[in-house]
Amino acid sequence: MRIERADAQQCFVVRNYGDPAVAFGHHTDYLGGHHLGRICLGLFVGPTSQVDTAVTLDTPFMTTLVLLPGMDGTGSLFDPLVEALAGKVQVEVVRYPSAPPAGYSVLERLAEASLPAEGPLILLGESFSGPIAISLAANHPGRVMGLILCCTFVRNPYPGLSLLKNLTGLAPVKVVPTRLAAALLLGRFETPKLRAALGSALAGVSATALRSRLKAVLSVDVASDFGRVSAPILYLRASEDRVVPASAGDIIRAIQPAARVVQISGPHCLLQAAPTEAARAIQQFVQAVG
């Protein structure tokens, strides 16, 4: 069975080659690689060599943009971006547990279990979650229609610090004042509202979880998975990122030369400080690939 054509009323003509058969019921199919969702088949019997079947789209699956959060894992810092995308893109936010220590492999499984059960996806990996989004895109090429990476990396962005990974358990992650964290993550784009949101997100995750995620960053390398990603890729780069160096973006382009890079004026917390500009680039990408 294959889809021959489609009209504006979302009625598709499918051609069966072989003996006529009953074709009523509900099925799932694809058109040009895009998931159609639930479809109803009505049979039109022609010559025994072919059967034309009218396929009417019942409840189409829209492409869902799945947001994978930064190191805090709360997902609450996505609020400005979700608001900017409201009514334009269907969005789902993945949230990581706040307490148990877990590295990339565990969080990847949790993220995978949190994905919508059906329909095509576009994954956005912010900062810490870039490697998770990459691995999911590599492992689910049939569902992932696009990959967006924001202020993130394929491998440890500071290889010189990898020898310190076993000392991360001593890192005083919960005693760093919010104003210092804001200076690093928001820079001159800091506002009282953004600083408060950042402080709330960091307060919502345990010290052990933060330390385990920091340790995971110092040993991560998903270059092999990234090379297997077949979906279109968008990389959002912040002009004033004090956390992820520009070399991380260079590695992304070296492995995936076709990746599109968009630089936006903003800090490491780009999606929070420049949600309108980021949403515009994301929406254009979603429309192009979805």
PDB file of C-alpha atoms in Angstrom:
ATOM      1  CA  MET A   1       0.000   0.000   0.000  1.00  0.00           C
ATOM      2  CA  ARG A   2       1.301   3.473  -0.767  1.00  0.00           C
ATOM      3  CA  ILE A   3      -0.090   7.009  -0.709  1.00  0.00           C
ATOM      4  CA  GLU A   4      -0.437   8.422  -4.229  1.00  0.00           C
ATOM      5  CA  ARG A   5      -1.771  11.932  -3.587  1.00  0.00           C
ATOM      6  CA  ALA A   6      -3.532  14.170  -1.088  1.00  0.00           C
ATOM      7  CA  ASP A   7      -6.062  16.969  -1.473  1.00  0.00           C
ATOM      8  CA  ALA A   8      -6.800  20.085   0.559  1.00  0.00           C
ATOM      9  CA  GLN A   9      -9.485  18.277   2.553  1.00  0.00           C
ATOM     10  CA  GLN A  10      -6.841  15.908   3.953  1.00  0.00           C
ATOM     11  CA  CYS A  11      -8.269  13.011   1.945  1.00  0.00           C
ATOM     12  CA  PHE A  12      -5.536  10.704   0.694  1.00  0.00           C
ATOM     13  CA  VAL A  13      -5.707   8.149  -2.113  1.00  0.00           C
ATOM     14  CA  VAL A  14      -3.845   4.960  -1.332  1.00  0.00           C
ATOM     15  CA  ARG A  15      -3.189   2.310  -3.936  1.00  0.00           C
ATOM     16  CA  ASN A  16      -3.088  -1.383  -3.062  1.00  0.00           C
ATOM     17  CA  TYR A  17      -1.396  -3.679  -5.551  1.00  0.00           C
ATOM     18  CA  GLY A  18      -2.795  -7.212  -5.272  1.00  0.00           C
ATOM     19  CA  ASP A  19      -6.138  -8.769  -4.572  1.00  0.00           C
ATOM     20  CA  PRO A  20      -8.967  -6.631  -3.170  1.00  0.00           C
ATOM     21  CA  ALA A  21      -9.279  -6.791   0.588  1.00  0.00           C
ATOM     22  CA  VAL A  22     -11.352  -5.265   3.335  1.00  0.00           C
ATOM     23  CA  ALA A  23      -9.802  -1.918   4.238  1.00  0.00           C
ATOM     24  CA  PHE A  24     -12.091  -0.523   6.897  1.00  0.00           C
ATOM     25  CA  GLY A  25     -10.639   0.252  10.298  1.00  0.00           C
ATOM     26  CA  HIS A  26      -8.093   2.519  11.952  1.00  0.00           C
ATOM     27  CA  HIS A  27      -4.456   2.548  11.016  1.00  0.00           C
ATOM     28  CA  THR A  28      -1.380   4.684  11.332  1.00  0.00           C
ATOM     29  CA  ASP A  29       0.552   5.732   8.257  1.00  0.00           C
ATOM     30  CA  TYR A  30       3.122   8.173   6.949  1.00  0.00           C
ATOM     31  CA  LEU A  31       3.190  10.669   4.092  1.00  0.00           C
ATOM     32  CA  GLY A  32       6.593  11.699   2.820  1.00  0.00           C
ATOM     33  CA  GLY A  33       8.158  10.642   6.098  1.00  0.00           C
ATOM     34  CA  HIS A  34       5.702  12.701   8.175  1.00  0.00           C
ATOM     35  CA  HIS A  35       3.437  11.021  10.700  1.00  0.00           C
ATOM     36  CA  LEU A  36      -0.240  11.389   9.806  1.00  0.00           C
ATOM     37  CA  GLY A  37      -1.797  10.089  12.982  1.00  0.00           C
ATOM     38  CA  ARG A  38      -5.004   8.075  13.111  1.00  0.00           C
ATOM     39  CA  ILE A  39      -6.586   7.576   9.693  1.00  0.00           C
ATOM     40  CA  CYS A  40      -9.791   5.917   8.548  1.00  0.00           C
ATOM     41  CA  LEU A  41      -9.779   3.798   5.419  1.00  0.00           C
ATOM     42  CA  GLY A  42     -12.748   3.401   3.066  1.00  0.00           C
ATOM     43  CA  LEU A  43     -12.451   0.793   0.313  1.00  0.00           C
ATOM     44  CA  PHE A  44     -13.187   1.343  -3.387  1.00  0.00           C
ATOM     45  CA  VAL A  45     -12.954  -1.897  -5.312  1.00  0.00           C
ATOM     46  CA  GLY A  46     -11.527  -1.680  -8.834  1.00  0.00           C
ATOM     47  CA  PRO A  47      -9.822  -4.269 -11.008  1.00  0.00           C
ATOM     48  CA  THR A  48      -8.314  -7.182  -9.153  1.00  0.00           C
ATOM     49  CA  SER A  49      -4.852  -5.778  -9.848  1.00  0.00           C
ATOM     50  CA  GLN A  50      -5.426  -2.622  -7.852  1.00  0.00           C
ATOM     51  CA  VAL A  51      -7.642  -1.206  -5.141  1.00  0.00           C
ATOM     52  CA  ASP A  52      -7.988   2.551  -4.593  1.00  0.00           C
ATOM     53  CA  THR A  53      -8.577   3.482  -0.981  1.00  0.00           C
ATOM     54  CA  ALA A  54      -9.716   6.897   0.239  1.00  0.00           C
ATOM     55  CA  VAL A  55      -7.890   7.812   3.425  1.00  0.00           C
ATOM     56  CA  THR A  56      -9.306  10.638   5.512  1.00  0.00           C
ATOM     57  CA  LEU A  57      -7.212  12.106   8.289  1.00  0.00           C
ATOM     58  CA  ASP A  58      -9.182  11.752  11.511  1.00  0.00           C
ATOM     59  CA  THR A  59      -7.064  13.203  14.314  1.00  0.00           C
ATOM     60  CA  PRO A  60      -3.711  14.341  12.949  1.00  0.00           C
ATOM     61  CA  PHE A  61      -0.679  14.397  15.205  1.00  0.00           C
ATOM     62  CA  MET A  62       0.842  17.861  15.275  1.00  0.00           C
ATOM     63  CA  THR A  63       4.588  18.149  15.562  1.00  0.00           C
ATOM     64  CA  THR A  64       5.464  18.687  19.227  1.00  0.00           C
ATOM     65  CA  LEU A  65       8.423  20.775  20.365  1.00  0.00           C
ATOM     66  CA  VAL A  66       9.907  19.015  23.406  1.00  0.00           C
ATOM     67  CA  LEU A  67      11.990  21.227  25.696  1.00  0.00           C
ATOM     68  CA  LEU A  68      14.786  19.549  27.670  1.00  0.00           C
ATOM     69  CA  PRO A  69      15.984  21.786  30.532  1.00  0.00           C
ATOM     70  CA  GLY A  70      19.326  23.075  31.729  1.00  0.00           C
ATOM     71  CA  MET A  71      21.211  21.807  34.756  1.00  0.00           C
ATOM     72  CA  ASP A  72      18.498  22.776  37.238  1.00  0.00           C
ATOM     73  CA  GLY A  73      16.162  20.333  35.488  1.00  0.00           C
ATOM     74  CA  THR A  74      13.019  22.014  36.825  1.00  0.00           C
ATOM     75  CA  GLY A  75      11.758  23.232  33.460  1.00  0.00           C
ATOM     76  CA  SER A  76      10.401  26.375  35.131  1.00  0.00           C
ATOM     77  CA  LEU A  77      12.972  28.575  33.416  1.00  0.00           C
ATOM     78  CA  PHE A  78      11.297  27.779  30.094  1.00  0.00           C
ATOM     79  CA  ASP A  79       8.269  29.886  31.067  1.00  0.00           C
ATOM     80  CA  PRO A  80       9.285  32.994  29.044  1.00  0.00           C
ATOM     81  CA  LEU A  81       9.905  30.889  25.933  1.00  0.00           C
ATOM     82  CA  VAL A  82       6.685  28.891  26.331  1.00  0.00           C
ATOM     83  CA  GLU A  83       4.780  32.175  26.615  1.00  0.00           C
ATOM     84  CA  ALA A  84       6.482  33.531  23.488  1.00  0.00           C
ATOM     85  CA  LEU A  85       5.566  30.360  21.553  1.00  0.00           C
ATOM     86  CA  ALA A  86       1.969  30.176  22.809  1.00  0.00           C
ATOM     87  CA  GLY A  87      -0.490  29.591  19.978  1.00  0.00           C
ATOM     88  CA  LYS A  88       2.314  29.102  17.473  1.00  0.00           C
ATOM     89  CA  VAL A  89       3.976  25.818  18.406  1.00  0.00           C
ATOM     90  CA  GLN A  90       2.755  22.832  20.432  1.00  0.00           C
ATOM     91  CA  VAL A  91       5.166  22.542  23.379  1.00  0.00           C
ATOM     92  CA  GLU A  92       5.932  19.904  26.010  1.00  0.00           C
ATOM     93  CA  VAL A  93       8.419  20.509  28.843  1.00  0.00           C
ATOM     94  CA  VAL A  94      10.470  17.649  30.297  1.00  0.00           C
ATOM     95  CA  ARG A  95      11.371  17.936  33.979  1.00  0.00           C
ATOM     96  CA  TYR A  96      14.059  15.974  35.821  1.00  0.00           C
ATOM     97  CA  PRO A  97      13.778  14.733  39.430  1.00  0.00           C
ATOM     98  CA  SER A  98      15.072  17.283  41.908  1.00  0.00           C
ATOM     99  CA  ALA A  99      16.704  14.994  44.440  1.00  0.00           C
ATOM    100  CA  PRO A 100      18.374  11.741  43.315  1.00  0.00           C
ATOM    101  CA  PRO A 101      21.871  12.059  41.857  1.00  0.00           C
ATOM    102  CA  ALA A 102      21.821  10.943  38.228  1.00  0.00           C
ATOM    103  CA  GLY A 103      24.102  11.203  35.209  1.00  0.00           C
ATOM    104  CA  TYR A 104      23.325  11.455  31.534  1.00  0.00           C
ATOM    105  CA  SER A 105      22.338   7.824  30.940  1.00  0.00           C
ATOM    106  CA  VAL A 106      19.712   7.849  33.700  1.00  0.00           C
ATOM    107  CA  LEU A 107      18.321  11.252  32.729  1.00  0.00           C
ATOM    108  CA  GLU A 108      18.192  10.249  29.082  1.00  0.00           C
ATOM    109  CA  ARG A 109      15.972   7.299  29.977  1.00  0.00           C
ATOM    110  CA  LEU A 110      13.758   9.567  32.075  1.00  0.00           C
ATOM    111  CA  ALA A 111      13.518  12.071  29.225  1.00  0.00           C
ATOM    112  CA  GLU A 112      12.706   9.309  26.757  1.00  0.00           C
ATOM    113  CA  ALA A 113       9.894   8.066  29.000  1.00  0.00           C
ATOM    114  CA  SER A 114       8.527  11.625  29.170  1.00  0.00           C
ATOM    115  CA  LEU A 115       8.207  12.054  25.409  1.00  0.00           C
ATOM    116  CA  PRO A 116       4.689  12.259  23.936  1.00  0.00           C
ATOM    117  CA  ALA A 117       3.474   8.750  23.154  1.00  0.00           C
ATOM    118  CA  GLU A 118       2.648   9.478  19.523  1.00  0.00           C
ATOM    119  CA  GLY A 119       3.420  11.908  16.751  1.00  0.00           C
ATOM    120  CA  PRO A 120       6.468  13.635  15.298  1.00  0.00           C
ATOM    121  CA  LEU A 121       8.861  15.526  17.546  1.00  0.00           C
ATOM    122  CA  ILE A 122      11.332  18.364  17.452  1.00  0.00           C
ATOM    123  CA  LEU A 123      13.735  18.227  20.382  1.00  0.00           C
ATOM    124  CA  LEU A 124      15.310  21.274  21.994  1.00  0.00           C
ATOM    125  CA  GLY A 125      18.231  20.609  24.311  1.00  0.00           C
ATOM    126  CA  GLU A 126      19.232  23.593  26.434  1.00  0.00           C
ATOM    127  CA  SER A 127      22.732  23.757  27.924  1.00  0.00           C
ATOM    128  CA  PHE A 128      23.150  20.634  30.107  1.00  0.00           C
ATOM    129  CA  SER A 129      20.501  18.746  28.129  1.00  0.00           C
ATOM    130  CA  GLY A 130      22.126  19.145  24.736  1.00  0.00           C
ATOM    131  CA  PRO A 131      23.777  15.689  24.919  1.00  0.00           C
ATOM    132  CA  ILE A 132      20.441  14.137  25.950  1.00  0.00           C
ATOM    133  CA  ALA A 133      18.617  15.709  23.013  1.00  0.00           C
ATOM    134  CA  ILE A 134      21.390  14.528  20.683  1.00  0.00           C
ATOM    135  CA  SER A 135      21.214  10.924  21.879  1.00  0.00           C
ATOM    136  CA  LEU A 136      17.421  10.853  21.640  1.00  0.00           C
ATOM    137  CA  ALA A 137      17.520  12.280  18.109  1.00  0.00           C
ATOM    138  CA  ALA A 138      20.092   9.686  17.067  1.00  0.00           C
ATOM    139  CA  ASN A 139      18.086   6.821  18.555  1.00  0.00           C
ATOM    140  CA  HIS A 140      14.671   7.899  17.222  1.00  0.00           C
ATOM    141  CA  PRO A 141      15.237   9.016  13.626  1.00  0.00           C
ATOM    142  CA  GLY A 142      11.705   7.993  12.629  1.00  0.00           C
ATOM    143  CA  ARG A 143      10.055  10.398  15.082  1.00  0.00           C
ATOM    144  CA  VAL A 144      12.499  13.268  15.511  1.00  0.00           C
ATOM    145  CA  MET A 145      11.936  15.691  12.638  1.00  0.00           C
ATOM    146  CA  GLY A 146      14.385  18.302  13.895  1.00  0.00           C
ATOM    147  CA  LEU A 147      16.971  18.987  16.609  1.00  0.00           C
ATOM    148  CA  ILE A 148      17.521  22.371  18.259  1.00  0.00           C
ATOM    149  CA  LEU A 149      20.585  22.894  20.431  1.00  0.00           C
ATOM    150  CA  CYS A 150      20.848  26.010  22.577  1.00  0.00           C
ATOM    151  CA  CYS A 151      24.040  27.174  24.291  1.00  0.00           C
ATOM    152  CA  THR A 152      25.204  23.602  24.638  1.00  0.00           C
ATOM    153  CA  PHE A 153      27.895  21.112  23.670  1.00  0.00           C
ATOM    154  CA  VAL A 154      28.615  17.712  22.176  1.00  0.00           C
ATOM    155  CA  ARG A 155      31.420  16.900  24.583  1.00  0.00           C
ATOM    156  CA  ASN A 156      32.873  18.401  27.769  1.00  0.00           C
ATOM    157  CA  PRO A 157      33.354  22.075  26.830  1.00  0.00           C
ATOM    158  CA  TYR A 158      36.274  22.340  29.263  1.00  0.00           C
ATOM    159  CA  PRO A 159      38.428  19.224  28.689  1.00  0.00           C
ATOM    160  CA  GLY A 160      41.154  20.637  30.907  1.00  0.00           C
ATOM    161  CA  LEU A 161      38.842  20.243  33.889  1.00  0.00           C
ATOM    162  CA  SER A 162      38.000  16.586  33.247  1.00  0.00           C
ATOM    163  CA  LEU A 163      40.587  15.448  35.812  1.00  0.00           C
ATOM    164  CA  LEU A 164      38.574  17.248  38.490  1.00  0.00           C
ATOM    165  CA  LYS A 165      35.363  15.291  37.899  1.00  0.00           C
ATOM    166  CA  ASN A 166      35.910  13.138  40.978  1.00  0.00           C
ATOM    167  CA  LEU A 167      36.120  16.257  43.114  1.00  0.00           C
ATOM    168  CA  THR A 168      32.717  17.597  42.093  1.00  0.00           C
ATOM    169  CA  GLY A 169      31.215  15.955  45.174  1.00  0.00           C
ATOM    170  CA  LEU A 170      32.919  18.699  47.172  1.00  0.00           C
ATOM    171  CA  ALA A 171      31.616  21.555  45.021  1.00  0.00           C
ATOM    172  CA  PRO A 172      29.722  24.100  47.195  1.00  0.00           C
ATOM    173  CA  VAL A 173      26.907  24.370  44.656  1.00  0.00           C
ATOM    174  CA  LYS A 174      24.234  25.419  47.159  1.00  0.00           C
ATOM    175  CA  VAL A 175      26.201  28.181  48.838  1.00  0.00           C
ATOM    176  CA  VAL A 176      26.812  30.231  45.710  1.00  0.00           C
ATOM    177  CA  PRO A 177      24.747  33.425  46.084  1.00  0.00           C
ATOM    178  CA  THR A 178      22.021  33.891  43.480  1.00  0.00           C
ATOM    179  CA  ARG A 179      23.543  37.218  42.475  1.00  0.00           C
ATOM    180  CA  LEU A 180      26.803  35.479  41.530  1.00  0.00           C
ATOM    181  CA  ALA A 181      24.979  32.775  39.597  1.00  0.00           C
ATOM    182  CA  ALA A 182      22.981  35.478  37.839  1.00  0.00           C
ATOM    183  CA  ALA A 183      26.163  37.369  36.947  1.00  0.00           C
ATOM    184  CA  LEU A 184      27.533  34.228  35.281  1.00  0.00           C
ATOM    185  CA  LEU A 185      24.346  33.011  33.607  1.00  0.00           C
ATOM    186  CA  LEU A 186      22.615  36.325  32.806  1.00  0.00           C
ATOM    187  CA  GLY A 187      25.364  38.949  32.750  1.00  0.00           C
ATOM    188  CA  ARG A 188      24.225  42.413  31.713  1.00  0.00           C
ATOM    189  CA  PHE A 189      20.840  40.973  30.681  1.00  0.00           C
ATOM    190  CA  GLU A 190      19.907  40.325  34.308  1.00  0.00           C
ATOM    191  CA  THR A 191      16.608  41.721  35.595  1.00  0.00           C
ATOM    192  CA  PRO A 192      15.050  41.330  39.039  1.00  0.00           C
ATOM    193  CA  LYS A 193      12.434  38.981  37.573  1.00  0.00           C
ATOM    194  CA  LEU A 194      15.011  36.786  35.836  1.00  0.00           C
ATOM    195  CA  ARG A 195      17.241  36.704  38.915  1.00  0.00           C
ATOM    196  CA  ALA A 196      14.294  35.629  41.060  1.00  0.00           C
ATOM    197  CA  ALA A 197      13.304  32.918  38.579  1.00  0.00           C
ATOM    198  CA  LEU A 198      16.886  31.636  38.484  1.00  0.00           C
ATOM    199  CA  GLY A 199      17.108  31.582  42.288  1.00  0.00           C
ATOM    200  CA  SER A 200      13.819  29.709  42.557  1.00  0.00           C
ATOM    201  CA  ALA A 201      14.894  27.101  39.986  1.00  0.00           C
ATOM    202  CA  LEU A 202      18.237  26.461  41.700  1.00  0.00           C
ATOM    203  CA  ALA A 203      16.560  26.250  45.102  1.00  0.00           C
ATOM    204  CA  GLY A 204      14.282  23.549  43.729  1.00  0.00           C
ATOM    205  CA  VAL A 205      17.043  21.022  43.065  1.00  0.00           C
ATOM    206  CA  SER A 206      19.223  19.240  45.614  1.00  0.00           C
ATOM    207  CA  ALA A 207      22.959  19.738  45.979  1.00  0.00           C
ATOM    208  CA  THR A 208      23.611  16.062  45.224  1.00  0.00           C
ATOM    209  CA  ALA A 209      21.670  16.267  41.975  1.00  0.00           C
ATOM    210  CA  LEU A 210      23.542  19.399  40.892  1.00  0.00           C
ATOM    211  CA  ARG A 211      26.914  17.829  41.738  1.00  0.00           C
ATOM    212  CA  SER A 212      26.123  14.646  39.809  1.00  0.00           C
ATOM    213  CA  ARG A 213      25.083  16.673  36.761  1.00  0.00           C
ATOM    214  CA  LEU A 214      28.234  18.774  36.968  1.00  0.00           C
ATOM    215  CA  LYS A 215      30.292  15.583  37.098  1.00  0.00           C
ATOM    216  CA  ALA A 216      28.408  14.222  34.082  1.00  0.00           C
ATOM    217  CA  VAL A 217      29.275  17.320  32.030  1.00  0.00           C
ATOM    218  CA  LEU A 218      32.991  16.845  32.715  1.00  0.00           C
ATOM    219  CA  SER A 219      32.968  13.368  31.169  1.00  0.00           C
ATOM    220  CA  VAL A 220      30.284  13.575  28.474  1.00  0.00           C
ATOM    221  CA  ASP A 221      31.024  12.879  24.813  1.00  0.00           C
ATOM    222  CA  VAL A 222      28.155  12.170  22.405  1.00  0.00           C
ATOM    223  CA  ALA A 223      30.060  12.991  19.221  1.00  0.00           C
ATOM    224  CA  SER A 224      29.364   9.526  17.846  1.00  0.00           C
ATOM    225  CA  ASP A 225      25.616   9.897  18.434  1.00  0.00           C
ATOM    226  CA  PHE A 226      25.676  13.404  16.990  1.00  0.00           C
ATOM    227  CA  GLY A 227      27.231  12.105  13.791  1.00  0.00           C
ATOM    228  CA  ARG A 228      24.259   9.722  13.429  1.00  0.00           C
ATOM    229  CA  VAL A 229      21.609  12.432  13.664  1.00  0.00           C
ATOM    230  CA  SER A 230      19.851  12.649  10.311  1.00  0.00           C
ATOM    231  CA  ALA A 231      17.278  15.325  11.186  1.00  0.00           C
ATOM    232  CA  PRO A 232      17.855  19.025  10.398  1.00  0.00           C
ATOM    233  CA  ILE A 233      19.749  20.836  13.155  1.00  0.00           C
ATOM    234  CA  LEU A 234      19.508  24.394  14.487  1.00  0.00           C
ATOM    235  CA  TYR A 235      22.122  25.722  16.895  1.00  0.00           C
ATOM    236  CA  LEU A 236      21.203  28.825  18.915  1.00  0.00           C
ATOM    237  CA  ARG A 237      24.337  30.600  20.050  1.00  0.00           C
ATOM    238  CA  ALA A 238      24.344  33.412  22.625  1.00  0.00           C
ATOM    239  CA  SER A 239      26.533  36.381  21.796  1.00  0.00           C
ATOM    240  CA  GLU A 240      27.640  36.794  25.427  1.00  0.00           C
ATOM    241  CA  ASP A 241      27.743  33.243  26.777  1.00  0.00           C
ATOM    242  CA  ARG A 242      30.054  33.109  29.804  1.00  0.00           C
ATOM    243  CA  VAL A 243      29.507  29.379  30.393  1.00  0.00           C
ATOM    244  CA  VAL A 244      29.766  27.525  27.082  1.00  0.00           C
ATOM    245  CA  PRO A 245      32.687  28.678  24.913  1.00  0.00           C
ATOM    246  CA  ALA A 246      32.354  29.428  21.209  1.00  0.00           C
ATOM    247  CA  SER A 247      34.517  26.372  20.495  1.00  0.00           C
ATOM    248  CA  ALA A 248      31.532  24.168  21.453  1.00  0.00           C
ATOM    249  CA  GLY A 249      29.625  25.582  18.501  1.00  0.00           C
ATOM    250  CA  ASP A 250      32.631  25.035  16.238  1.00  0.00           C
ATOM    251  CA  ILE A 251      32.623  21.340  17.173  1.00  0.00           C
ATOM    252  CA  ILE A 252      28.940  21.124  16.316  1.00  0.00           C
ATOM    253  CA  ARG A 253      29.570  22.567  12.858  1.00  0.00           C
ATOM    254  CA  ALA A 254      32.590  20.317  12.343  1.00  0.00           C
ATOM    255  CA  ILE A 255      30.549  17.168  13.004  1.00  0.00           C
ATOM    256  CA  GLN A 256      27.356  18.381  11.296  1.00  0.00           C
ATOM    257  CA  PRO A 257      28.385  20.936   8.633  1.00  0.00           C
ATOM    258  CA  ALA A 258      24.774  21.365   7.507  1.00  0.00           C
ATOM    259  CA  ALA A 259      23.676  22.558  10.954  1.00  0.00           C
ATOM    260  CA  ARG A 260      22.250  26.054  10.863  1.00  0.00           C
ATOM    261  CA  VAL A 261      23.747  28.445  13.415  1.00  0.00           C
ATOM    262  CA  VAL A 262      21.774  31.463  14.611  1.00  0.00           C
ATOM    263  CA  GLN A 263      23.459  33.907  16.964  1.00  0.00           C
ATOM    264  CA  ILE A 264      21.204  35.940  19.230  1.00  0.00           C
ATOM    265  CA  SER A 265      22.224  38.801  21.473  1.00  0.00           C
ATOM    266  CA  GLY A 266      22.054  37.423  24.986  1.00  0.00           C
ATOM    267  CA  PRO A 267      23.733  35.490  27.841  1.00  0.00           C
ATOM    268  CA  HIS A 268      23.997  31.767  28.554  1.00  0.00           C
ATOM    269  CA  CYS A 269      20.357  31.788  29.718  1.00  0.00           C
ATOM    270  CA  LEU A 270      19.394  32.842  26.224  1.00  0.00           C
ATOM    271  CA  LEU A 271      15.859  31.429  26.156  1.00  0.00           C
ATOM    272  CA  GLN A 272      15.076  33.363  29.328  1.00  0.00           C
ATOM    273  CA  ALA A 273      16.734  36.687  28.472  1.00  0.00           C
ATOM    274  CA  ALA A 274      15.742  36.808  24.786  1.00  0.00           C
ATOM    275  CA  PRO A 275      12.599  34.661  24.501  1.00  0.00           C
ATOM    276  CA  THR A 276      11.016  36.625  21.652  1.00  0.00           C
ATOM    277  CA  GLU A 277      14.075  36.437  19.415  1.00  0.00           C
ATOM    278  CA  ALA A 278      14.654  32.774  20.273  1.00  0.00           C
ATOM    279  CA  ALA A 279      10.984  31.946  19.670  1.00  0.00           C
ATOM    280  CA  ARG A 280      11.159  33.574  16.237  1.00  0.00           C
ATOM    281  CA  ALA A 281      14.125  31.431  15.203  1.00  0.00           C
ATOM    282  CA  ILE A 282      12.531  28.312  16.678  1.00  0.00           C
ATOM    283  CA  GLN A 283       9.190  28.924  14.977  1.00  0.00           C
ATOM    284  CA  GLN A 284      10.855  29.388  11.601  1.00  0.00           C
ATOM    285  CA  PHE A 285      12.761  26.140  12.081  1.00  0.00           C
ATOM    286  CA  VAL A 286       9.639  24.244  13.171  1.00  0.00           C
ATOM    287  CA  GLN A 287       7.726  25.483  10.144  1.00  0.00           C
ATOM    288  CA  ALA A 288      10.580  24.514   7.827  1.00  0.00           C
ATOM    289  CA  VAL A 289      10.981  20.951   9.077  1.00  0.00           C
ATOM    290  CA  GLY A 290       7.585  20.114  10.584  1.00  0.00           C
TER     291      GLY A 290
END
